[in-house]
Backbone as a chain_set.jsonl record, in Angstrom:
{"seq": "XXXXXXXXXXXXXXXXXXXXXXXXXXXX", "coords": {"N": [[127.016, 36.154, 209.806], [129.446, 36.702, 208.825], [129.342, 36.86, 206.12], [128.161, 39.313, 205.653], [130.16, 41.016, 206.532], [132.143, 40.5, 204.67], [130.945, 41.493, 202.388], [130.771, 44.165, 203.085], [133.452, 44.878, 203.154], [134.074, 44.609, 200.458], [132.487, 46.623, 199.351], [133.717, 48.793, 200.503], [136.259, 48.71, 199.332], [135.561, 49.086, 196.655], [134.515, 51.632, 196.828], [136.774, 53.108, 197.472], [138.441, 52.613, 195.263], [136.816, 53.64, 193.378], [137.057, 56.304, 193.57], [139.456, 57.642, 192.569], [140.27, 60.121, 191.936], [140.377, 61.65, 194.115], [142.359, 63.606, 196.369], [143.32, 62.259, 198.524], [144.138, 59.856, 197.64], [146.708, 60.214, 196.833], [148.102, 60.276, 199.172], [148.181, 57.667, 199.806]], "CA": [[127.417, 37.568, 209.825], [130.714, 36.821, 208.102], [129.018, 37.244, 204.743], [127.919, 40.761, 205.652], [131.461, 41.684, 206.664], [132.835, 40.358, 203.386], [130.294, 42.42, 201.465], [131.136, 45.523, 203.512], [134.832, 45.099, 202.709], [134.034, 44.782, 199.006], [131.938, 47.956, 199.094], [134.75, 49.759, 200.911], [137.301, 48.693, 198.296], [134.984, 49.691, 195.452], [134.384, 53.073, 197.084], [138.123, 53.698, 197.42], [138.914, 52.539, 193.877], [135.892, 54.421, 192.554], [137.324, 57.737, 193.755], [140.907, 57.832, 192.421], [140.546, 61.536, 191.694], [140.532, 62.318, 195.415], [143.757, 63.876, 196.75], [143.714, 61.286, 199.547], [144.778, 58.729, 196.96], [148.136, 60.523, 196.757], [148.685, 59.929, 200.474], [148.412, 56.229, 199.811]], "C": [[128.724, 37.772, 209.028], [130.455, 37.299, 206.674], [128.845, 38.757, 204.645], [129.244, 41.525, 205.715], [132.204, 41.644, 205.337], [132.256, 41.359, 202.384], [130.688, 43.855, 201.794], [132.55, 45.843, 203.033], [134.854, 45.362, 201.207], [133.543, 46.178, 198.649], [132.988, 49.016, 199.422], [135.829, 49.859, 199.834], [136.791, 49.389, 197.039], [134.889, 51.201, 195.621], [135.741, 53.756, 196.96], [138.63, 53.718, 195.972], [138.042, 53.387, 192.963], [136.123, 55.917, 192.693], [138.828, 58.007, 193.679], [141.269, 59.296, 192.221], [140.74, 62.297, 192.999], [142.015, 62.501, 195.74], [144.254, 62.889, 197.801], [144.441, 60.113, 198.899], [146.285, 58.961, 196.892], [148.833, 60.146, 198.065], [149.003, 58.446, 200.514], [149.687, 56.009, 199.001]], "O": [[129.045, 38.887, 208.619], [131.249, 38.044, 206.1], [129.308, 39.396, 203.7], [129.425, 42.541, 205.043], [132.819, 42.629, 204.928], [132.994, 41.991, 201.627], [130.912, 44.666, 200.895], [132.815, 46.949, 202.563], [135.576, 46.243, 200.74], [134.095, 46.837, 197.768], [133.128, 50.008, 198.708], [136.257, 50.955, 199.471], [137.505, 50.186, 196.431], [135.148, 51.959, 194.685], [135.844, 54.852, 196.409], [139.181, 54.719, 195.515], [138.483, 53.805, 191.892], [135.47, 56.713, 192.02], [139.408, 58.542, 194.623], [142.437, 59.671, 192.323], [141.204, 63.438, 193.002], [142.832, 61.639, 195.418], [145.46, 62.698, 197.956], [145.263, 59.455, 199.537], [147.057, 58.003, 196.894], [149.999, 59.75, 198.069], [149.958, 58.015, 201.16], [150.126, 54.87, 198.838]]}, "num_chains": 1, "name": "protein.A"}
């Protein structure tokens, strides 16, 4: 199951980096 978690984290990071135009990025 660890593999699935690692993949989920990667997808999450890609989703965040793939949407830099969002105003939420400014909060970061």
